[in-house]
C-alpha positions as protocol buffer text, in pm:
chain_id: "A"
residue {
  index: 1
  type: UNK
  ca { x: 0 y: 0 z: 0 }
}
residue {
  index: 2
  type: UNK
  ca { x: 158 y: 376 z: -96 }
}
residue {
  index: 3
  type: UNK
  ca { x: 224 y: 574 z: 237 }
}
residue {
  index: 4
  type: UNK
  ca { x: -38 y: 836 z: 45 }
}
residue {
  index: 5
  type: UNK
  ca { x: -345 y: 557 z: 82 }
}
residue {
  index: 6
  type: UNK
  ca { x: -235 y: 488 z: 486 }
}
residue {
  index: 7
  type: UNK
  ca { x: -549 y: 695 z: 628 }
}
residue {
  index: 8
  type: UNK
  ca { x: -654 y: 385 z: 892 }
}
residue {
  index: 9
  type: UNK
  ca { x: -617 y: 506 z: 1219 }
}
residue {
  index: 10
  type: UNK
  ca { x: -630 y: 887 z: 1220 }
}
residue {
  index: 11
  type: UNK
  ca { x: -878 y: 1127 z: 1130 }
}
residue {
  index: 12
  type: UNK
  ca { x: -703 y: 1334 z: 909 }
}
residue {
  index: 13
  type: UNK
  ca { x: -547 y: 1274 z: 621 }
}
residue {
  index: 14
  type: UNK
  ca { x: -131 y: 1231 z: 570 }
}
residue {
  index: 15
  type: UNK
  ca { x: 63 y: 1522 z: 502 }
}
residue {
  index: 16
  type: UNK
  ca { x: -211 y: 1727 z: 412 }
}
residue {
  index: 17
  type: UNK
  ca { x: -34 y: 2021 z: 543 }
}
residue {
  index: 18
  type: UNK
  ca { x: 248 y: 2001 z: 334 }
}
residue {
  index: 19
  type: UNK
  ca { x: 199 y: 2233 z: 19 }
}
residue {
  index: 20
  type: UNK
  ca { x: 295 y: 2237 z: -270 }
}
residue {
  index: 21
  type: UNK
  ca { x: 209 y: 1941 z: -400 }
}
residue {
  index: 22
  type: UNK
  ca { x: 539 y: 1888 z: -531 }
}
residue {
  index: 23
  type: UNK
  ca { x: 717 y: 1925 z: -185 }
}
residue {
  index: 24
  type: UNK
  ca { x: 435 y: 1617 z: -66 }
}
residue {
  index: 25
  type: UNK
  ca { x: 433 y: 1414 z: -345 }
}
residue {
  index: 26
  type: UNK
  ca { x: 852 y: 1418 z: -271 }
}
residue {
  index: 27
  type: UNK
  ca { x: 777 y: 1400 z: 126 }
}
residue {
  index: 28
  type: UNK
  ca { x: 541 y: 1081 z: 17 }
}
residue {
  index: 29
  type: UNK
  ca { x: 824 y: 924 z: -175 }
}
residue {
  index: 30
  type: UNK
  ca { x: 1086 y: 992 z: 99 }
}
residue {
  index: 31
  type: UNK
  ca { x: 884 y: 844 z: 336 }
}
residue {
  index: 32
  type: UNK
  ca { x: 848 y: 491 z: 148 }
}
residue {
  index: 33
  type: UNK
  ca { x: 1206 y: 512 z: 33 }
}
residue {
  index: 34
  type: UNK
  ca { x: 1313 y: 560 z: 379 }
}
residue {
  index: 35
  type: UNK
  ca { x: 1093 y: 239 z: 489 }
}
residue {
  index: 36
  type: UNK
  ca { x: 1212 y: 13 z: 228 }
}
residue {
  index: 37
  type: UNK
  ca { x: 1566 y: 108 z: 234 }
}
residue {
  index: 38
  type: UNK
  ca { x: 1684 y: 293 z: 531 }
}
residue {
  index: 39
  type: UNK
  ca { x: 1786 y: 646 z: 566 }
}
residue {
  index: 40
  type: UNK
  ca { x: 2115 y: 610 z: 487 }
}
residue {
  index: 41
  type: UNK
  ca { x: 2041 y: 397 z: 179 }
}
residue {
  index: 42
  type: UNK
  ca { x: 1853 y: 607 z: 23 }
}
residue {
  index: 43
  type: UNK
  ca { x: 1957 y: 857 z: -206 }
}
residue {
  index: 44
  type: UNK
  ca { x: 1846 y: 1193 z: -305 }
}
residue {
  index: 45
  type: UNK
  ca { x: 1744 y: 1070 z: -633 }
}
residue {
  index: 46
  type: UNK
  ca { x: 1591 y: 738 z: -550 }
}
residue {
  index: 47
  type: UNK
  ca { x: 1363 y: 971 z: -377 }
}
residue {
  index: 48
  type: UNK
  ca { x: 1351 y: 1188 z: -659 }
}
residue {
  index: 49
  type: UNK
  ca { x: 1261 y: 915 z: -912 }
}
residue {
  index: 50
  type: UNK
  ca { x: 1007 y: 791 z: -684 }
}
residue {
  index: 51
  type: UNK
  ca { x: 824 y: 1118 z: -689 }
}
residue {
  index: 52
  type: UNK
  ca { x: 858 y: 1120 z: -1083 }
}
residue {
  index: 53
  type: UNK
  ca { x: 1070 y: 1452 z: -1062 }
}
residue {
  index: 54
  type: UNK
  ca { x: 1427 y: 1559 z: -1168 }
}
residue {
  index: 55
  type: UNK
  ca { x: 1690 y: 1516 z: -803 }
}
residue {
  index: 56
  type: UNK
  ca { x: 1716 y: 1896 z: -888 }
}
residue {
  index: 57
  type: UNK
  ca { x: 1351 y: 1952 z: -844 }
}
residue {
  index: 58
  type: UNK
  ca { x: 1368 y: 1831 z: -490 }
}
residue {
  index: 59
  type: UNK
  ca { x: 1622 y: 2056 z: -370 }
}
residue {
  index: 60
  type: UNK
  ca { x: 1394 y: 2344 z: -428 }
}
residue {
  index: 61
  type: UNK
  ca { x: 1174 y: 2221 z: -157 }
}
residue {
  index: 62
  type: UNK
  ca { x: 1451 y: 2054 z: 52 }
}
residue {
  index: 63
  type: UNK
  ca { x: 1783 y: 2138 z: 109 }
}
residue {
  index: 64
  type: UNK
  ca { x: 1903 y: 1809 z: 222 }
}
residue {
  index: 65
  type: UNK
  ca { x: 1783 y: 1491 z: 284 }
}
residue {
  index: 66
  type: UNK
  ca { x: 1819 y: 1527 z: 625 }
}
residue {
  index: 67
  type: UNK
  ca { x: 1566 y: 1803 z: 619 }
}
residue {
  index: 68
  type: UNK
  ca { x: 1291 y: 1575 z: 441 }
}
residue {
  index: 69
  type: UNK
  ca { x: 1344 y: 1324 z: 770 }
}
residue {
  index: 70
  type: UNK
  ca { x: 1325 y: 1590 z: 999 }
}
residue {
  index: 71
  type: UNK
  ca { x: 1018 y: 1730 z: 880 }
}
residue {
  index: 72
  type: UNK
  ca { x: 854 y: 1370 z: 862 }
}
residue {
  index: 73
  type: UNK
  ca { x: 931 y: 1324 z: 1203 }
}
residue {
  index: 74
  type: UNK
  ca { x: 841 y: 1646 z: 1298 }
}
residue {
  index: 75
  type: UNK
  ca { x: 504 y: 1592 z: 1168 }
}
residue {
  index: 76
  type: UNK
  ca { x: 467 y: 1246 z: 1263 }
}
residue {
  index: 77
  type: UNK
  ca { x: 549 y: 1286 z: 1633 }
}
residue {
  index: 78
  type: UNK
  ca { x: 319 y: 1599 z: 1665 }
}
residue {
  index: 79
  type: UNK
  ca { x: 43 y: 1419 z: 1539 }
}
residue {
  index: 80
  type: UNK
  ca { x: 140 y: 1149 z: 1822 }
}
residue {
  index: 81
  type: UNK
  ca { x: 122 y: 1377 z: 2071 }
}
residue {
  index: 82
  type: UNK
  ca { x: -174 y: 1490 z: 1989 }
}
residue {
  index: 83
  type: UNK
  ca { x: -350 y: 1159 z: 1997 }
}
residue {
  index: 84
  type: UNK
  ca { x: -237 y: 1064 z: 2317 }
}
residue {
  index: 85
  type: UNK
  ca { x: -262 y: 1432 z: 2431 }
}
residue {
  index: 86
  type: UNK
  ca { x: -674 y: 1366 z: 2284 }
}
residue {
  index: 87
  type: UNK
  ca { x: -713 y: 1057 z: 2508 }
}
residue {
  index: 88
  type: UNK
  ca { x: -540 y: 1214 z: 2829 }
}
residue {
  index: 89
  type: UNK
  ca { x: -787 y: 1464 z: 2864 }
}
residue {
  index: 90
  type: UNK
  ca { x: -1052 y: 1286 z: 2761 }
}
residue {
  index: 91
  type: UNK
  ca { x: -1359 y: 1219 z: 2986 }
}
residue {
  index: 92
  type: UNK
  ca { x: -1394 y: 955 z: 3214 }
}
residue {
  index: 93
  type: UNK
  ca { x: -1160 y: 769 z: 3463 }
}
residue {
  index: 94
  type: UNK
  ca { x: -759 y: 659 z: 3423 }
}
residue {
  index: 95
  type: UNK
  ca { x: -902 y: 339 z: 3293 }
}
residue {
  index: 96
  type: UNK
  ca { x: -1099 y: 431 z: 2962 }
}
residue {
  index: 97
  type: UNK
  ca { x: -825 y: 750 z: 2899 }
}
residue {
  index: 98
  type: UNK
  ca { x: -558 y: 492 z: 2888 }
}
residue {
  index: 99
  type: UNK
  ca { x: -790 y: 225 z: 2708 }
}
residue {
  index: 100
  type: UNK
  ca { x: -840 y: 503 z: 2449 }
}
residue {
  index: 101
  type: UNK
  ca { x: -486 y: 607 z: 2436 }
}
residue {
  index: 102
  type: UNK
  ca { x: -338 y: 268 z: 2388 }
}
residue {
  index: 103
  type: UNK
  ca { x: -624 y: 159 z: 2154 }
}
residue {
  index: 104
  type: UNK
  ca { x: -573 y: 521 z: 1939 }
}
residue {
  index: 105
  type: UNK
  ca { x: -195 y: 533 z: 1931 }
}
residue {
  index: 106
  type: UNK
  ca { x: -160 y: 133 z: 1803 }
}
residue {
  index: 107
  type: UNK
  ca { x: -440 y: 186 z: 1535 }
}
residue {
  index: 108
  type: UNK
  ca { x: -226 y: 497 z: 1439 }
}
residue {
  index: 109
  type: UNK
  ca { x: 89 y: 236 z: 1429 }
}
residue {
  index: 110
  type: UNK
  ca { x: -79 y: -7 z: 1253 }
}
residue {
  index: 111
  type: UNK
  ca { x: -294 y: 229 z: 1023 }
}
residue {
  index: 112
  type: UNK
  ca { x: 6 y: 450 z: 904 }
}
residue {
  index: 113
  type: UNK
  ca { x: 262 y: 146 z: 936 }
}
residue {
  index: 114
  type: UNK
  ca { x: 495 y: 273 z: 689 }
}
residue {
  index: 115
  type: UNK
  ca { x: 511 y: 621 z: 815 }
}
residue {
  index: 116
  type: UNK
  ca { x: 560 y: 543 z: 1142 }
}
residue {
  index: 117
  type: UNK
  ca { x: 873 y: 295 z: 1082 }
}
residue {
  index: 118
  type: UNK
  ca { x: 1016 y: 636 z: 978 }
}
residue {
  index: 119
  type: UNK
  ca { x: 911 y: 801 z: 1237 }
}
residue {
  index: 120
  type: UNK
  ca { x: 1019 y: 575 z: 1504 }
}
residue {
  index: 121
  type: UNK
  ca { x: 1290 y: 438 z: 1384 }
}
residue {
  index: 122
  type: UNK
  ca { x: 1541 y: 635 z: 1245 }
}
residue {
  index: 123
  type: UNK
  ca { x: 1588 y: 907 z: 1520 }
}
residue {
  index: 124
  type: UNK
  ca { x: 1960 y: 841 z: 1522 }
}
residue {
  index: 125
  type: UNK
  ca { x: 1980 y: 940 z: 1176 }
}
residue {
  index: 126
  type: UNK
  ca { x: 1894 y: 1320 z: 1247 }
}
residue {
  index: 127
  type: UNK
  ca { x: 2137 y: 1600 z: 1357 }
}
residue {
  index: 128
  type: UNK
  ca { x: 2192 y: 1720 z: 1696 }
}
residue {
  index: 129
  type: UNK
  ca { x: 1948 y: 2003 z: 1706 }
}
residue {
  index: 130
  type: UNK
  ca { x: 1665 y: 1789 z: 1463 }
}
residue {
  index: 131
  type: UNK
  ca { x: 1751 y: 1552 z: 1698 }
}
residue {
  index: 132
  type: UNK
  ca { x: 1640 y: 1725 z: 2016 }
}
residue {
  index: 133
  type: UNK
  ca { x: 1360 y: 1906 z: 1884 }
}
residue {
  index: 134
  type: UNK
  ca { x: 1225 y: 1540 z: 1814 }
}
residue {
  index: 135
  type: UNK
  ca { x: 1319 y: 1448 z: 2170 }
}
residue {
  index: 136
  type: UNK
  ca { x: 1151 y: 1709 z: 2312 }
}
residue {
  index: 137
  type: UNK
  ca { x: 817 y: 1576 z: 2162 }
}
residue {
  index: 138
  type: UNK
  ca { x: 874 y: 1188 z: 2244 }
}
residue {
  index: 139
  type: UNK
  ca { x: 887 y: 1347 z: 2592 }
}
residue {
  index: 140
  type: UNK
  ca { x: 577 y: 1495 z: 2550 }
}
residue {
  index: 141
  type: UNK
  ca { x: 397 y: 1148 z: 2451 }
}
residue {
  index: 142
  type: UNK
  ca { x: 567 y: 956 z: 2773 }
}
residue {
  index: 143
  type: UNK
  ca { x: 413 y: 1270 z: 2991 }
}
residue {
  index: 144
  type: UNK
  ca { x: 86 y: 1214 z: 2837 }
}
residue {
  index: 145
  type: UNK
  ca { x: 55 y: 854 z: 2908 }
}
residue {
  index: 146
  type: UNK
  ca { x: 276 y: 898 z: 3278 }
}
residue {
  index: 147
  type: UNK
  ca { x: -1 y: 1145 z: 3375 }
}
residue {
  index: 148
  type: UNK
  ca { x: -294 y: 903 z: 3303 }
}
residue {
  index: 149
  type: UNK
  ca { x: -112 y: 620 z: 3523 }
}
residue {
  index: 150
  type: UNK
  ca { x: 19 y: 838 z: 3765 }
}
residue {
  index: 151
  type: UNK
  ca { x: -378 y: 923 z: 3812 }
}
residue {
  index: 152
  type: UNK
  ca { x: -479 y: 562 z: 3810 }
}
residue {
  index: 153
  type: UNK
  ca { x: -208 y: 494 z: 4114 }
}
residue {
  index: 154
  type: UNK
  ca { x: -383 y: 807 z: 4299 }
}
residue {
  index: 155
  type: UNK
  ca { x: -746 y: 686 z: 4308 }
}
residue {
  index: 156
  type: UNK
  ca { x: -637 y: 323 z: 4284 }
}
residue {
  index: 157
  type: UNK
  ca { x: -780 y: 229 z: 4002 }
}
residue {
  index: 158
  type: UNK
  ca { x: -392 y: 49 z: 3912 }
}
residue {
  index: 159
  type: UNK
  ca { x: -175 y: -127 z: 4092 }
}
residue {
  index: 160
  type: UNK
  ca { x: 171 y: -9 z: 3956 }
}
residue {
  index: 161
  type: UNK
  ca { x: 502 y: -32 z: 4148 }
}
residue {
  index: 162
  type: UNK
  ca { x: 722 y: 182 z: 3853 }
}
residue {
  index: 163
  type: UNK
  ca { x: 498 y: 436 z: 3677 }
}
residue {
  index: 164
  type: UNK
  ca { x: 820 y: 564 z: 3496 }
}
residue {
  index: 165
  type: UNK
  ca { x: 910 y: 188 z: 3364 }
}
residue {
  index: 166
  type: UNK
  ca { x: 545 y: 101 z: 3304 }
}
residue {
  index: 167
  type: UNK
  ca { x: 502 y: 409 z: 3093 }
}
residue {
  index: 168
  type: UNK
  ca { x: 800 y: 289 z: 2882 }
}
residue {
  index: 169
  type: UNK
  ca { x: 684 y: -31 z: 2843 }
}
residue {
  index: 170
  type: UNK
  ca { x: 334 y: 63 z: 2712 }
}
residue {
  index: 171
  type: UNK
  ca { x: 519 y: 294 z: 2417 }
}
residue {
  index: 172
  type: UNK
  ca { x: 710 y: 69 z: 2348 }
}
residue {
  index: 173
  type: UNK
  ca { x: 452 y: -225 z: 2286 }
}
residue {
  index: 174
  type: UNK
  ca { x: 233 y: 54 z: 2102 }
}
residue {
  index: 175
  type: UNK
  ca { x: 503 y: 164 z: 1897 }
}
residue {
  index: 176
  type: UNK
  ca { x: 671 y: -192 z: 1729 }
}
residue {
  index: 177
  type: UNK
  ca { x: 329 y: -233 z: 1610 }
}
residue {
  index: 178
  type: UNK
  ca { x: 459 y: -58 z: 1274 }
}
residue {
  index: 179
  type: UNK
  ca { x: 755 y: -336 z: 1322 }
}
residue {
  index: 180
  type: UNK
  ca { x: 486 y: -621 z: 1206 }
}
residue {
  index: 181
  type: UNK
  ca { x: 154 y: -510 z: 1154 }
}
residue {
  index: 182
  type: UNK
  ca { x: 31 y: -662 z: 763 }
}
residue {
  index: 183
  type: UNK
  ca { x: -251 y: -536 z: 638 }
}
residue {
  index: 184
  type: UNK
  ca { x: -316 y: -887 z: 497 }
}
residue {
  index: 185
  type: UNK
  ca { x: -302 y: -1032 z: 851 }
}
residue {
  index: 186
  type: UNK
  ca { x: -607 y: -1171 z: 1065 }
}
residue {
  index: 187
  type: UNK
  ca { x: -654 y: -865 z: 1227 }
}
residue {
  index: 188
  type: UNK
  ca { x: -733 y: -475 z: 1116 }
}
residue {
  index: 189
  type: UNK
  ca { x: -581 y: -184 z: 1286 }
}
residue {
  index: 190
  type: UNK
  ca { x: -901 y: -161 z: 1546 }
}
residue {
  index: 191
  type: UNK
  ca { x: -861 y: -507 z: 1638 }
}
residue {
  index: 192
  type: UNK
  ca { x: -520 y: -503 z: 1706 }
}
residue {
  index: 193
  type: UNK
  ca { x: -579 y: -166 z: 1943 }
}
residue {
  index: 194
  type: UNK
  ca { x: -851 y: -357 z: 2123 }
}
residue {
  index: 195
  type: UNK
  ca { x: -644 y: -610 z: 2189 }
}
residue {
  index: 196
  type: UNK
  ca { x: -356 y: -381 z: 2287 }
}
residue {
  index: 197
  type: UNK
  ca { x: -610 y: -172 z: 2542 }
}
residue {
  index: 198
  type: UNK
  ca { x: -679 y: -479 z: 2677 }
}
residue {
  index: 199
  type: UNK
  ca { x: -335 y: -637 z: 2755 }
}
residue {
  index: 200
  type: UNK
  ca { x: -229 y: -291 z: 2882 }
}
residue {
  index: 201
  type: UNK
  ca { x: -487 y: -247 z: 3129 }
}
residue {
  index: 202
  type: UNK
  ca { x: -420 y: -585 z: 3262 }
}
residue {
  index: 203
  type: UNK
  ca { x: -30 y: -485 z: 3300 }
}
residue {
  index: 204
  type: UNK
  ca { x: -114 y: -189 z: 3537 }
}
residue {
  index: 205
  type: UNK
  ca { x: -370 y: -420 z: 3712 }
}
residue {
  index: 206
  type: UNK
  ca { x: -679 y: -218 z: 3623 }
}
residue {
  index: 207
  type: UNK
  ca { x: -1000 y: -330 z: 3798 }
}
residue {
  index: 208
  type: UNK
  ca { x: -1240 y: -534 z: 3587 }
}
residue {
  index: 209
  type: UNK
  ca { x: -941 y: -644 z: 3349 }
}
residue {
  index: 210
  type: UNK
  ca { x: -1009 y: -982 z: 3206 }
}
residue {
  index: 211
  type: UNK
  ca { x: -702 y: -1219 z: 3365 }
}
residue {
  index: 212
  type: UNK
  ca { x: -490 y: -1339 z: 3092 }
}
residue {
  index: 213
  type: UNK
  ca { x: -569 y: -1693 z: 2941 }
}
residue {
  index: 214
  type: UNK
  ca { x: -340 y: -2008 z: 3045 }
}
Protein backbone atom coordinates (compact mmCIF):
# COMPACT_ATOMS: atom_id res chain seq x y z
CA UNK A 1 0.00 0.00 0.00
CA UNK A 2 1.58 3.76 -0.96
CA UNK A 3 2.24 5.74 2.37
CA UNK A 4 -0.38 8.36 0.45
CA UNK A 5 -3.45 5.57 0.82
CA UNK A 6 -2.35 4.88 4.86
CA UNK A 7 -5.49 6.95 6.28
CA UNK A 8 -6.54 3.85 8.92
CA UNK A 9 -6.17 5.06 12.19
CA UNK A 10 -6.30 8.87 12.20
CA UNK A 11 -8.78 11.27 11.30
CA UNK A 12 -7.03 13.34 9.09
CA UNK A 13 -5.47 12.74 6.21
CA UNK A 14 -1.31 12.31 5.70
CA UNK A 15 0.63 15.22 5.02
CA UNK A 16 -2.11 17.27 4.12
CA UNK A 17 -0.34 20.21 5.43
CA UNK A 18 2.48 20.01 3.34
CA UNK A 19 1.99 22.33 0.19
CA UNK A 20 2.95 22.37 -2.70
CA UNK A 21 2.09 19.41 -4.00
CA UNK A 22 5.39 18.88 -5.31
CA UNK A 23 7.17 19.25 -1.85
CA UNK A 24 4.35 16.17 -0.66
CA UNK A 25 4.33 14.14 -3.45
CA UNK A 26 8.52 14.18 -2.71
CA UNK A 27 7.77 14.00 1.26
CA UNK A 28 5.41 10.81 0.17
CA UNK A 29 8.24 9.24 -1.75
CA UNK A 30 10.86 9.92 0.99
CA UNK A 31 8.84 8.44 3.36
CA UNK A 32 8.48 4.91 1.48
CA UNK A 33 12.06 5.12 0.33
CA UNK A 34 13.13 5.60 3.79
CA UNK A 35 10.93 2.39 4.89
CA UNK A 36 12.12 0.13 2.28
CA UNK A 37 15.66 1.08 2.34
CA UNK A 38 16.84 2.93 5.31
CA UNK A 39 17.86 6.46 5.66
CA UNK A 40 21.15 6.10 4.87
CA UNK A 41 20.41 3.97 1.79
CA UNK A 42 18.53 6.07 0.23
CA UNK A 43 19.57 8.57 -2.06
CA UNK A 44 18.46 11.93 -3.05
CA UNK A 45 17.44 10.70 -6.33
CA UNK A 46 15.91 7.38 -5.50
CA UNK A 47 13.63 9.71 -3.77
CA UNK A 48 13.51 11.88 -6.59
CA UNK A 49 12.61 9.15 -9.12
CA UNK A 50 10.07 7.91 -6.84
CA UNK A 51 8.24 11.18 -6.89
CA UNK A 52 8.58 11.20 -10.83
CA UNK A 53 10.70 14.52 -10.62
CA UNK A 54 14.27 15.59 -11.68
CA UNK A 55 16.90 15.16 -8.03
CA UNK A 56 17.16 18.96 -8.88
CA UNK A 57 13.51 19.52 -8.44
CA UNK A 58 13.68 18.31 -4.90
CA UNK A 59 16.22 20.56 -3.70
CA UNK A 60 13.94 23.44 -4.28
CA UNK A 61 11.74 22.21 -1.57
CA UNK A 62 14.51 20.54 0.52
CA UNK A 63 17.83 21.38 1.09
CA UNK A 64 19.03 18.09 2.22
CA UNK A 65 17.83 14.91 2.84
CA UNK A 66 18.19 15.27 6.25
CA UNK A 67 15.66 18.03 6.19
CA UNK A 68 12.91 15.75 4.41
CA UNK A 69 13.44 13.24 7.70
CA UNK A 70 13.25 15.90 9.99
CA UNK A 71 10.18 17.30 8.80
CA UNK A 72 8.54 13.70 8.62
CA UNK A 73 9.31 13.24 12.03
CA UNK A 74 8.41 16.46 12.98
CA UNK A 75 5.04 15.92 11.68
CA UNK A 76 4.67 12.46 12.63
CA UNK A 77 5.49 12.86 16.33
CA UNK A 78 3.19 15.99 16.65
CA UNK A 79 0.43 14.19 15.39
CA UNK A 80 1.40 11.49 18.22
CA UNK A 81 1.22 13.77 20.71
CA UNK A 82 -1.74 14.90 19.89
CA UNK A 83 -3.50 11.59 19.97
CA UNK A 84 -2.37 10.64 23.17
CA UNK A 85 -2.62 14.32 24.31
CA UNK A 86 -6.74 13.66 22.84
CA UNK A 87 -7.13 10.57 25.08
CA UNK A 88 -5.40 12.14 28.29
CA UNK A 89 -7.87 14.64 28.64
CA UNK A 90 -10.52 12.86 27.61
CA UNK A 91 -13.59 12.19 29.86
CA UNK A 92 -13.94 9.55 32.14
CA UNK A 93 -11.60 7.69 34.63
CA UNK A 94 -7.59 6.59 34.23
CA UNK A 95 -9.02 3.39 32.93
CA UNK A 96 -10.99 4.31 29.62
CA UNK A 97 -8.25 7.50 28.99
CA UNK A 98 -5.58 4.92 28.88
CA UNK A 99 -7.90 2.25 27.08
CA UNK A 100 -8.40 5.03 24.49
CA UNK A 101 -4.86 6.07 24.36
CA UNK A 102 -3.38 2.68 23.88
CA UNK A 103 -6.24 1.59 21.54
CA UNK A 104 -5.73 5.21 19.39
CA UNK A 105 -1.95 5.33 19.31
CA UNK A 106 -1.60 1.33 18.03
CA UNK A 107 -4.40 1.86 15.35
CA UNK A 108 -2.26 4.97 14.39
CA UNK A 109 0.89 2.36 14.29
CA UNK A 110 -0.79 -0.07 12.53
CA UNK A 111 -2.94 2.29 10.23
CA UNK A 112 0.06 4.50 9.04
CA UNK A 113 2.62 1.46 9.36
CA UNK A 114 4.95 2.73 6.89
CA UNK A 115 5.11 6.21 8.15
CA UNK A 116 5.60 5.43 11.42
CA UNK A 117 8.73 2.95 10.82
CA UNK A 118 10.16 6.36 9.78
CA UNK A 119 9.11 8.01 12.37
CA UNK A 120 10.19 5.75 15.04
CA UNK A 121 12.90 4.38 13.84
CA UNK A 122 15.41 6.35 12.45
CA UNK A 123 15.88 9.07 15.20
CA UNK A 124 19.60 8.41 15.22
CA UNK A 125 19.80 9.40 11.76
CA UNK A 126 18.94 13.20 12.47
CA UNK A 127 21.37 16.00 13.57
CA UNK A 128 21.92 17.20 16.96
CA UNK A 129 19.48 20.03 17.06
CA UNK A 130 16.65 17.89 14.63
CA UNK A 131 17.51 15.52 16.98
CA UNK A 132 16.40 17.25 20.16
CA UNK A 133 13.60 19.06 18.84
CA UNK A 134 12.25 15.40 18.14
CA UNK A 135 13.19 14.48 21.70
CA UNK A 136 11.51 17.09 23.12
CA UNK A 137 8.17 15.76 21.62
CA UNK A 138 8.74 11.88 22.44
CA UNK A 139 8.87 13.47 25.92
CA UNK A 140 5.77 14.95 25.50
CA UNK A 141 3.97 11.48 24.51
CA UNK A 142 5.67 9.56 27.73
CA UNK A 143 4.13 12.70 29.91
CA UNK A 144 0.86 12.14 28.37
CA UNK A 145 0.55 8.54 29.08
CA UNK A 146 2.76 8.98 32.78
CA UNK A 147 -0.01 11.45 33.75
CA UNK A 148 -2.94 9.03 33.03
CA UNK A 149 -1.12 6.20 35.23
CA UNK A 150 0.19 8.38 37.65
CA UNK A 151 -3.78 9.23 38.12
CA UNK A 152 -4.79 5.62 38.10
CA UNK A 153 -2.08 4.94 41.14
CA UNK A 154 -3.83 8.07 42.99
CA UNK A 155 -7.46 6.86 43.08
CA UNK A 156 -6.37 3.23 42.84
CA UNK A 157 -7.80 2.29 40.02
CA UNK A 158 -3.92 0.49 39.12
CA UNK A 159 -1.75 -1.27 40.92
CA UNK A 160 1.71 -0.09 39.56
CA UNK A 161 5.02 -0.32 41.48
CA UNK A 162 7.22 1.82 38.53
CA UNK A 163 4.98 4.36 36.77
CA UNK A 164 8.20 5.64 34.96
CA UNK A 165 9.10 1.88 33.64
CA UNK A 166 5.45 1.01 33.04
CA UNK A 167 5.02 4.09 30.93
CA UNK A 168 8.00 2.89 28.82
CA UNK A 169 6.84 -0.31 28.43
CA UNK A 170 3.34 0.63 27.12
CA UNK A 171 5.19 2.94 24.17
CA UNK A 172 7.10 0.69 23.48
CA UNK A 173 4.52 -2.25 22.86
CA UNK A 174 2.33 0.54 21.02
CA UNK A 175 5.03 1.64 18.97
CA UNK A 176 6.71 -1.92 17.29
CA UNK A 177 3.29 -2.33 16.10
CA UNK A 178 4.59 -0.58 12.74
CA UNK A 179 7.55 -3.36 13.22
CA UNK A 180 4.86 -6.21 12.06
CA UNK A 181 1.54 -5.10 11.54
CA UNK A 182 0.31 -6.62 7.63
CA UNK A 183 -2.51 -5.36 6.38
CA UNK A 184 -3.16 -8.87 4.97
CA UNK A 185 -3.02 -10.32 8.51
CA UNK A 186 -6.07 -11.71 10.65
CA UNK A 187 -6.54 -8.65 12.27
CA UNK A 188 -7.33 -4.75 11.16
CA UNK A 189 -5.81 -1.84 12.86
CA UNK A 190 -9.01 -1.61 15.46
CA UNK A 191 -8.61 -5.07 16.38
CA UNK A 192 -5.20 -5.03 17.06
CA UNK A 193 -5.79 -1.66 19.43
CA UNK A 194 -8.51 -3.57 21.23
CA UNK A 195 -6.44 -6.10 21.89
CA UNK A 196 -3.56 -3.81 22.87
CA UNK A 197 -6.10 -1.72 25.42
CA UNK A 198 -6.79 -4.79 26.77
CA UNK A 199 -3.35 -6.37 27.55
CA UNK A 200 -2.29 -2.91 28.82
CA UNK A 201 -4.87 -2.47 31.29
CA UNK A 202 -4.20 -5.85 32.62
CA UNK A 203 -0.30 -4.85 33.00
CA UNK A 204 -1.14 -1.89 35.37
CA UNK A 205 -3.70 -4.20 37.12
CA UNK A 206 -6.79 -2.18 36.23
CA UNK A 207 -10.00 -3.30 37.98
CA UNK A 208 -12.40 -5.34 35.87
CA UNK A 209 -9.41 -6.44 33.49
CA UNK A 210 -10.09 -9.82 32.06
CA UNK A 211 -7.02 -12.19 33.65
CA UNK A 212 -4.90 -13.39 30.92
CA UNK A 213 -5.69 -16.93 29.41
CA UNK A 214 -3.40 -20.08 30.45
Amino acid sequence: MSTAAETTGGDIEPWEEVTPDAARRLLVAAVEAFAERGYHATTTRDIAGRAGMSPAALYIHYKTKEELLHRISRIGHTRAVAILRTAAQGEGGATERLADAVSSFVRWHAGRRTTARVVQYELDALGPEAREEILALRRQCDAAVRGIIDDGVATGEFDVPDVKGTTLAVLSLCIDVARWFNVNGARTPDEVGALYADLVLRMVGAAGARPAQT
